[in-house]
Coordinates of C-alpha atoms and ligand atoms in Angstrom, one line a residue:
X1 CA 28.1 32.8 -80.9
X2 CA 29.2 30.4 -78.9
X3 CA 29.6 26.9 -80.7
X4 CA 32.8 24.9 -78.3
X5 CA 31.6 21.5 -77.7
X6 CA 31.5 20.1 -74.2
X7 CA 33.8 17.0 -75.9
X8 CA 35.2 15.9 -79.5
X9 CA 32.7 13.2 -79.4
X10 CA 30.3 15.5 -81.2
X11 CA 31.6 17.6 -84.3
X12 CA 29.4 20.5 -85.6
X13 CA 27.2 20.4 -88.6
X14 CA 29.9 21.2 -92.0
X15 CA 28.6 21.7 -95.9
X16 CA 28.8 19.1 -98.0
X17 CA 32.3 19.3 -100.0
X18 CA 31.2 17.6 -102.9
X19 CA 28.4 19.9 -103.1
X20 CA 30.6 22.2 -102.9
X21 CA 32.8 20.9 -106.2
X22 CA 29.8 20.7 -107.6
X23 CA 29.5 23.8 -108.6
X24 CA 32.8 24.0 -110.4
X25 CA 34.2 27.2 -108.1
X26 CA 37.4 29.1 -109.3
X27 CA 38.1 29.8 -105.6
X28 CA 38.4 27.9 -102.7
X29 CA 35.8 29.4 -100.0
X30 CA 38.1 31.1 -97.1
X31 CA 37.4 28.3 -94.3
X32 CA 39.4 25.7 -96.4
X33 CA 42.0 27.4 -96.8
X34 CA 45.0 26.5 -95.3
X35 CA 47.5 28.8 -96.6
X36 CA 46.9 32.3 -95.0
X37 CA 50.0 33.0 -93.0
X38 CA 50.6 29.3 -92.0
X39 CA 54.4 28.9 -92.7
X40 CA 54.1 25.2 -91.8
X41 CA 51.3 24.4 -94.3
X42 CA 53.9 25.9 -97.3
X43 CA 57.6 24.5 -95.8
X44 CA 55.2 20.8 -95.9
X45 CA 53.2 21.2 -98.7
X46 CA 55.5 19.1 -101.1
X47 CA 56.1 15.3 -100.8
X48 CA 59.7 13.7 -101.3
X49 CA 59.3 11.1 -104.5
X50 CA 62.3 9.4 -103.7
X51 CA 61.2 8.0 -100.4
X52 CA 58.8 5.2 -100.6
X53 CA 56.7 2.9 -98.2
X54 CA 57.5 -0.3 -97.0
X55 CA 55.8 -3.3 -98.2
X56 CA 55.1 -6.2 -96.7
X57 CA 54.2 -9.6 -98.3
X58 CA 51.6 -11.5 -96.3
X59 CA 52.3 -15.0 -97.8
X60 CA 56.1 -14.4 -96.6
X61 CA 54.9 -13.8 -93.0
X62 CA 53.2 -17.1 -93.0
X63 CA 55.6 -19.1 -94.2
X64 CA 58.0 -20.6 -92.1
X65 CA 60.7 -20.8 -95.0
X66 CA 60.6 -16.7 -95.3
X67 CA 58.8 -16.2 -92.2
X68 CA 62.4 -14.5 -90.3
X69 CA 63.2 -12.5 -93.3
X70 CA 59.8 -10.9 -93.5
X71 CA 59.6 -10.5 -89.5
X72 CA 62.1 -7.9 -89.9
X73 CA 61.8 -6.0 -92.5
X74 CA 58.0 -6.0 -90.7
X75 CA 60.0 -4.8 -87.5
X76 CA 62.1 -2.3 -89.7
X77 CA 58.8 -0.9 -91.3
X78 CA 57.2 -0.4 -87.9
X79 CA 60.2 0.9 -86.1
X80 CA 61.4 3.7 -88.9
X81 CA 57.7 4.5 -90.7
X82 CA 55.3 3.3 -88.2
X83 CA 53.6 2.5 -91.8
X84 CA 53.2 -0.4 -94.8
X85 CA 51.7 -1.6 -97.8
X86 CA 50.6 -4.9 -97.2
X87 CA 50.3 -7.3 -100.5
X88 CA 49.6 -11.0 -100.9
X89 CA 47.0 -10.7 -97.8
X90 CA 44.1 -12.9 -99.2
X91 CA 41.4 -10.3 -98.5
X92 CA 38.8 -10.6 -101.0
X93 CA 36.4 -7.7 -100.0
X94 CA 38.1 -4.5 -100.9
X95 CA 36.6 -3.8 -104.1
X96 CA 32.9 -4.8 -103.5
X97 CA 33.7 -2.6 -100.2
X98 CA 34.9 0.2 -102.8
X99 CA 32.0 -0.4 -105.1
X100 CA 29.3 0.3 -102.4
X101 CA 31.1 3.6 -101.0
X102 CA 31.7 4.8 -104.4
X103 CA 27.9 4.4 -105.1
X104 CA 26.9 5.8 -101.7
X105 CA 29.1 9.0 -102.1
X106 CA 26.9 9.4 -105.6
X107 CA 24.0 9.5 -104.0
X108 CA 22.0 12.8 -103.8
X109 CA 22.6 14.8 -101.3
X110 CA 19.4 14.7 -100.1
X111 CA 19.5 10.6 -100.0
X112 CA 22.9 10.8 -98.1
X113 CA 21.5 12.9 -95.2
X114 CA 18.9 9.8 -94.0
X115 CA 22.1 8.9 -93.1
X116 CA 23.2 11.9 -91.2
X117 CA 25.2 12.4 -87.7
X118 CA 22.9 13.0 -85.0
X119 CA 23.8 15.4 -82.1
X120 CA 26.2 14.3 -79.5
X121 CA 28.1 11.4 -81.8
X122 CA 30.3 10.7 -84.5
X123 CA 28.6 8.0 -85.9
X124 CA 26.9 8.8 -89.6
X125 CA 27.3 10.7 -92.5
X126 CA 29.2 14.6 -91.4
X127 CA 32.3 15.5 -90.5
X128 CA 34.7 14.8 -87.3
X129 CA 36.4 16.6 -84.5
X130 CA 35.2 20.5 -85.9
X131 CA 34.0 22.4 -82.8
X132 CA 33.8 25.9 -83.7
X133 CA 32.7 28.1 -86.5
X134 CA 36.2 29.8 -86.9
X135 CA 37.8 26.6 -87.1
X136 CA 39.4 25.4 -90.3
X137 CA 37.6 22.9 -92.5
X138 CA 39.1 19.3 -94.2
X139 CA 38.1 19.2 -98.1
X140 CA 36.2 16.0 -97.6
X141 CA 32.9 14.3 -96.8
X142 CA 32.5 11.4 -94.8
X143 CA 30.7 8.4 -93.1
X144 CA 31.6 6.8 -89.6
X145 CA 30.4 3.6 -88.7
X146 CA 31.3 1.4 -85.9
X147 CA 31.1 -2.4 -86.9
X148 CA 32.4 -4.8 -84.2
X149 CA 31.5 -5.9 -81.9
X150 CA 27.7 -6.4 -83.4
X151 CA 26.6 -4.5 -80.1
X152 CA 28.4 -1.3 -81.2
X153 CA 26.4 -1.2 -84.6
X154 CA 23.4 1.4 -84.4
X155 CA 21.8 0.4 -87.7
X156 CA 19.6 3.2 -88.0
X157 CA 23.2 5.0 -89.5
X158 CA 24.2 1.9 -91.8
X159 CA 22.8 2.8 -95.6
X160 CA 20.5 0.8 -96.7
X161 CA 21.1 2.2 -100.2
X162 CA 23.4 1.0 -102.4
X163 CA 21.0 -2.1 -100.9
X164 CA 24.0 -4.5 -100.6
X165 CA 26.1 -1.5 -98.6
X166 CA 25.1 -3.1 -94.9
X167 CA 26.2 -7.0 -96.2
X168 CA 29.2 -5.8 -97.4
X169 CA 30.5 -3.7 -94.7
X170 CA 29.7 -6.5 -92.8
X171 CA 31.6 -9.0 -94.5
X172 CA 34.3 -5.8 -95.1
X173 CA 34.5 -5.3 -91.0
X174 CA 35.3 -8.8 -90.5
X175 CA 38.1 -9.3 -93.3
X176 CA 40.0 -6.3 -91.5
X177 CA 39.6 -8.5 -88.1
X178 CA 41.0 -11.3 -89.5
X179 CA 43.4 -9.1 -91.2
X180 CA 44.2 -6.7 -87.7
X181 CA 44.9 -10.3 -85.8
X182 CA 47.1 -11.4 -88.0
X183 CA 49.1 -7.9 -88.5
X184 CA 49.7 -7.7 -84.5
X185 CA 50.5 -11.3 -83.8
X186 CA 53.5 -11.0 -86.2
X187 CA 54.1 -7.5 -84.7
X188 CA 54.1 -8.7 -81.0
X189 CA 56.0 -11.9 -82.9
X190 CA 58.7 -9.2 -84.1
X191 CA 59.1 -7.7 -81.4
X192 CA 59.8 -11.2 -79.0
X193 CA 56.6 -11.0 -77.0
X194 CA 55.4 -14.2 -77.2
X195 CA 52.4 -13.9 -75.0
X196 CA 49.7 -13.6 -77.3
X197 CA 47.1 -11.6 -75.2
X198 CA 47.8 -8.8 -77.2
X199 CA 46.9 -9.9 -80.2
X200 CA 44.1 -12.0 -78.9
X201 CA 42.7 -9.2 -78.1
X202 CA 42.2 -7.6 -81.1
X203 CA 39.8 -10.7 -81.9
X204 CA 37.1 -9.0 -79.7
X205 CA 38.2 -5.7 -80.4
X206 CA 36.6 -2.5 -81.7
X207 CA 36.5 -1.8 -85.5
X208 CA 35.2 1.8 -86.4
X209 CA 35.2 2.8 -90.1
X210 CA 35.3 5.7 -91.8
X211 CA 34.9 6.2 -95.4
X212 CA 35.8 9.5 -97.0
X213 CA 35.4 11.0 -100.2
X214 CA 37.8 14.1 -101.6
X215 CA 36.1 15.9 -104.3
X216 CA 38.2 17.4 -107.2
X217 CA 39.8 21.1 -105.9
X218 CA 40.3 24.0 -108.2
X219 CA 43.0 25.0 -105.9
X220 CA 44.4 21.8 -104.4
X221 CA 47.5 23.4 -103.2
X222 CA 46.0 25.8 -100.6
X223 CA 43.7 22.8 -98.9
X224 CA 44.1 19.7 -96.9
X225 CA 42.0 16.3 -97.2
X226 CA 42.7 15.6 -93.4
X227 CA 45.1 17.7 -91.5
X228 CA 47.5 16.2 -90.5
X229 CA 47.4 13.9 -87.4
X230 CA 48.1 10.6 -86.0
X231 CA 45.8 7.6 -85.1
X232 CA 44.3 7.0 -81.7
X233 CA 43.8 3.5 -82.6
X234 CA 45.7 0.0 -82.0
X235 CA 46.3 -0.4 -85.7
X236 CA 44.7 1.6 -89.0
X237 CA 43.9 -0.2 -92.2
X238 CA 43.2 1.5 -95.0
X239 CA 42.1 1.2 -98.7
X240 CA 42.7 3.3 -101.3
X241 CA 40.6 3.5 -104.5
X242 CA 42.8 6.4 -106.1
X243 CA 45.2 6.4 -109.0
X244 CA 47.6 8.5 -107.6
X245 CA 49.0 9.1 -104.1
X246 CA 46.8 11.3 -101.9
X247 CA 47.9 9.7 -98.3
X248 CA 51.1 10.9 -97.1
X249 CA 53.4 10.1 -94.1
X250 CA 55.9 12.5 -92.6
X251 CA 59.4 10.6 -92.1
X252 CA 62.4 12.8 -90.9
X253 CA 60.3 16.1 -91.8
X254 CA 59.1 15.3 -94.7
X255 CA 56.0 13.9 -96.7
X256 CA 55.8 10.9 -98.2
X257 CA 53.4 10.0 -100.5
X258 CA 51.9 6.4 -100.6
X259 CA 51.3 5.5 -104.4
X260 CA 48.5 3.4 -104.5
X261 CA 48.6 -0.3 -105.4
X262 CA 45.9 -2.1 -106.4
X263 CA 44.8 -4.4 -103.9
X264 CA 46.9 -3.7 -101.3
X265 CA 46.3 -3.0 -98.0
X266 CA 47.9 0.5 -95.9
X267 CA 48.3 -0.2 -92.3
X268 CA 49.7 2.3 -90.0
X269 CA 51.2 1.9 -86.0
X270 CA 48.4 4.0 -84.0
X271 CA 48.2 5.7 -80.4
X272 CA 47.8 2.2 -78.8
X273 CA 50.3 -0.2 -80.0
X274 CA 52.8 3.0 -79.7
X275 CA 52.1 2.4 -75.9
X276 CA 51.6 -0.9 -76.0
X277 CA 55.3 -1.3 -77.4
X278 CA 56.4 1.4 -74.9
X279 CA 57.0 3.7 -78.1
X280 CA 59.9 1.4 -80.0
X281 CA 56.9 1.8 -82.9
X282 CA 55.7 4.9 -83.3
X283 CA 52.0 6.5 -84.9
X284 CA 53.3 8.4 -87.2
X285 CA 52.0 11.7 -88.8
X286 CA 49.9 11.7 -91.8
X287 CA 47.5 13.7 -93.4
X288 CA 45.9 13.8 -96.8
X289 CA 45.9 16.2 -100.4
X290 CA 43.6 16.9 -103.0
X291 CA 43.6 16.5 -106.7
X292 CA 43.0 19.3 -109.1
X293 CA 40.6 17.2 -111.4
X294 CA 40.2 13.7 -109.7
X295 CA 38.0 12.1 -106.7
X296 CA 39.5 10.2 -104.3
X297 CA 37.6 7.4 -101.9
X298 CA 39.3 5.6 -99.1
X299 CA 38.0 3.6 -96.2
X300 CA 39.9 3.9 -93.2
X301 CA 39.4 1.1 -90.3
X302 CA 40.7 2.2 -87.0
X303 CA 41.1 -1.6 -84.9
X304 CA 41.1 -1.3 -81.2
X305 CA 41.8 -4.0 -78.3
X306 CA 38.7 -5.4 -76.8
X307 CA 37.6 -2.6 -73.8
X308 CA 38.6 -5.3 -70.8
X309 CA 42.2 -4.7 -72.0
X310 CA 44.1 -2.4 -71.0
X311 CA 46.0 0.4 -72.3
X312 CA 49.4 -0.2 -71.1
X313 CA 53.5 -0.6 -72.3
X314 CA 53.9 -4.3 -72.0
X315 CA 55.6 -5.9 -69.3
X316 CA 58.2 -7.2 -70.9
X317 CA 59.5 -4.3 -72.7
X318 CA 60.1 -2.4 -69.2
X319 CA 62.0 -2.7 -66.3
X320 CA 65.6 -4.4 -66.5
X321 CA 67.1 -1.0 -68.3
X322 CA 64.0 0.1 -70.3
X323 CA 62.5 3.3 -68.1
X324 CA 58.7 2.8 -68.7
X325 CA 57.6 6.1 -71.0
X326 CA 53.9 5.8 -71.0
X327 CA 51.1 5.9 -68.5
X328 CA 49.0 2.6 -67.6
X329 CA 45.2 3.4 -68.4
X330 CA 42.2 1.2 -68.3
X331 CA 40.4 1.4 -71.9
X332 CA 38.3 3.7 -70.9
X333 CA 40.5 6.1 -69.0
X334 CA 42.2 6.2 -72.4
X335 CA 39.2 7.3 -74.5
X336 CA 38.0 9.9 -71.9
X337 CA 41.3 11.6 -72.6
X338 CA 41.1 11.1 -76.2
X339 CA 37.8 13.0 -76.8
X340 CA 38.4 15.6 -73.6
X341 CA 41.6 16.5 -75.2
X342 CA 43.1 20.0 -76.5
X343 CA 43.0 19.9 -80.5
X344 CA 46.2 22.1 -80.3
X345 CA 48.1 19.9 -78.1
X346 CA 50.0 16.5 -78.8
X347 CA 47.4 13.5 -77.8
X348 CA 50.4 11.2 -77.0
X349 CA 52.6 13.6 -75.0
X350 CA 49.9 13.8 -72.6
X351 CA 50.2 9.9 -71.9
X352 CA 53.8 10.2 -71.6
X353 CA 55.1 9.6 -67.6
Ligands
LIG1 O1 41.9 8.9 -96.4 C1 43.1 9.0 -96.1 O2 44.0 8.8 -97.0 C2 43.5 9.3 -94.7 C3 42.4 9.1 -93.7 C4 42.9 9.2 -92.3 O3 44.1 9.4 -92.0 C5 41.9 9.0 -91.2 O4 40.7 8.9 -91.5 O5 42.4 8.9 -90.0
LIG2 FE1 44.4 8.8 -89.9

């Protein structure tokens, strides 16, 4: 049977993983499993506990009394993680966000499918980038919305049950613009680029979100929430509604686990600012792991520039010395690579000069 996909911007129809955990199984079924003669899955499959995260502290980036201090340990965090926690960031919509994904994910099965991918996008309740029936399967569920601009939004997709879902992802999707702004202007402020049409253009930028639910795994161990991967976006922020740490990060070969803090806000370097900064901040790897008796939500927003920007290292980090490393693309340019890429080859290599 021939199932390849023309491009990554369709995925193929998966089973529901919660239905799945439903039915209390002993076993994983064979097409999550990650563990049959993959070295790399077992040399990774523990995280180092006495590595931890960076955090950042919002009110002490906009300050002017702590303001410098902050700056760099902001410019330390991007430079060796590529990732942070952010905390003190004034955003008041997480939980009501994590309240109304909680409910939707609860929903019958049956109830979550009005809400299902269509052929030929990403957008809607499925799964993402699986294009063949041989291919290996994530242990999660997911929706995929894009929320800004307004004009991106097909509405048909957006549930209409929990009934406040659609107001609050609204009000969700524009807290993480504020939030995205603010992040890049002290990056691009970190870094000693003081034009500010980077970060002005994540104000009409692209936010796409995903929210994902991992089901409880009998055999946790021998699965993977999200293989790992890096972000094609500008910046990713992310929530997480677990207890214990399910993201992790690879820093110098191994994984990291970020332990949740209440409230606070992940963000990680993606694809485009890893250009944009000519690759002094990297996207770093992450992926995510399961729990043996627990469910974890997150919701994942992937901020892009607006598409009249484009994709590019910026001037003043090249020339004089610095040999530029990655390819000037138009927006576009750069997302007809992204979804007519090779799944088993390196994304960002193939934007290096
Ligand atoms: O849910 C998570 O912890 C990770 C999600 C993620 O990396 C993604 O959706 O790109
Ligand atoms: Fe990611």
């Amino acid at each position: 049977m021939d199932t390849k996909n023309e491009s990554l911007e369709s995925s193929l129809k998966v089973p529901s993983v919660q239905e799945l955990a439903l039915q209390n199984p002993k076993k994983v079924p064979q097409r999550y499993v990650r563990d049959d003669g993959d070295d790399d899955f077992c040399t990774f499959s523990s995280s180092d506990p006495f590595l931890t995260i960076p955090l950042i502290d919002m009110a002490k980036l906009v300050n002017a009394d702590t303001q410098q201090d902050q700056l760099h340990k902001l410019h330390l965090a991007c430079k060796h993680w590529g990732v942070f926690q952010i905390v003190n960031h004034g955003v008041s919509s997480l939980k009501n966000m994590g309240n109304q994904v909680k409910r939707f994910f609860e929903l019958p099965l049956k109830e979550k499918k009005i809400w299902a991918q269509k052929p030929g996008s990403l957008e809607g309740y499925g799964q993402a980038f699986v294009t063949s029936e041989e291919q290996k399967l994530d242990w999660n569920d997911m929706i995929f919305l894009k929320s800004l601009p307004i004009q991106n939004r097909k509405l048909d997709l957006w549930p209409q049950n929990p009934p406040k879902f659609r107001e609050t992802l609204e009000k969700y999707s524009e807290d993480m613009r504020q939030e995205a702004k603010s992040i890049v202007s002290f990056i691009t402020l970190a870094l000693g680029l003081d034009d500010t049409k980077i970060s002005e253009s994540f104000h009409e930028g692209l936010y796409d979100i995903r929210m994902n639910c991992y089901p409880p795994c009998p055999e946790p161990e021998r699965v993977l929430g999200i293989v790992p991967h890096a972000d094609n976006s500008g910046i990713t922020l992310l929530t997480d509604f677990a207890d214990f740490p399910g993201l992790q990060f690879l820093k110098d070969g191994k994984w990291v686990g970020v332990e949740p803090i209440e409230g606070a806000i992940v963000a990680n370097i993606g694809h485009i600012i890893e250009v944009m900064t000519n690759g002094i901040y990297k996207a770093p790897e992450h992926r995510a792991v399961v729990n043996k008796t627990k469910e974890r939500l997150s919701i994942v927003t992937f901020c892009y520039p607006t598409a009249s920007m484009d994709i590019a290292p910026a001037e003043k980090l090249v020339g004089e010395g610095n040999k530029q490393v990655y390819k000037s693309m138009t927006h576009a340019e750069y997302f007809n690579r992204f979804f007519n890429r090779k799944l088993d080859e390196s994304f960002i290599d193939s934007l290096r000069l």
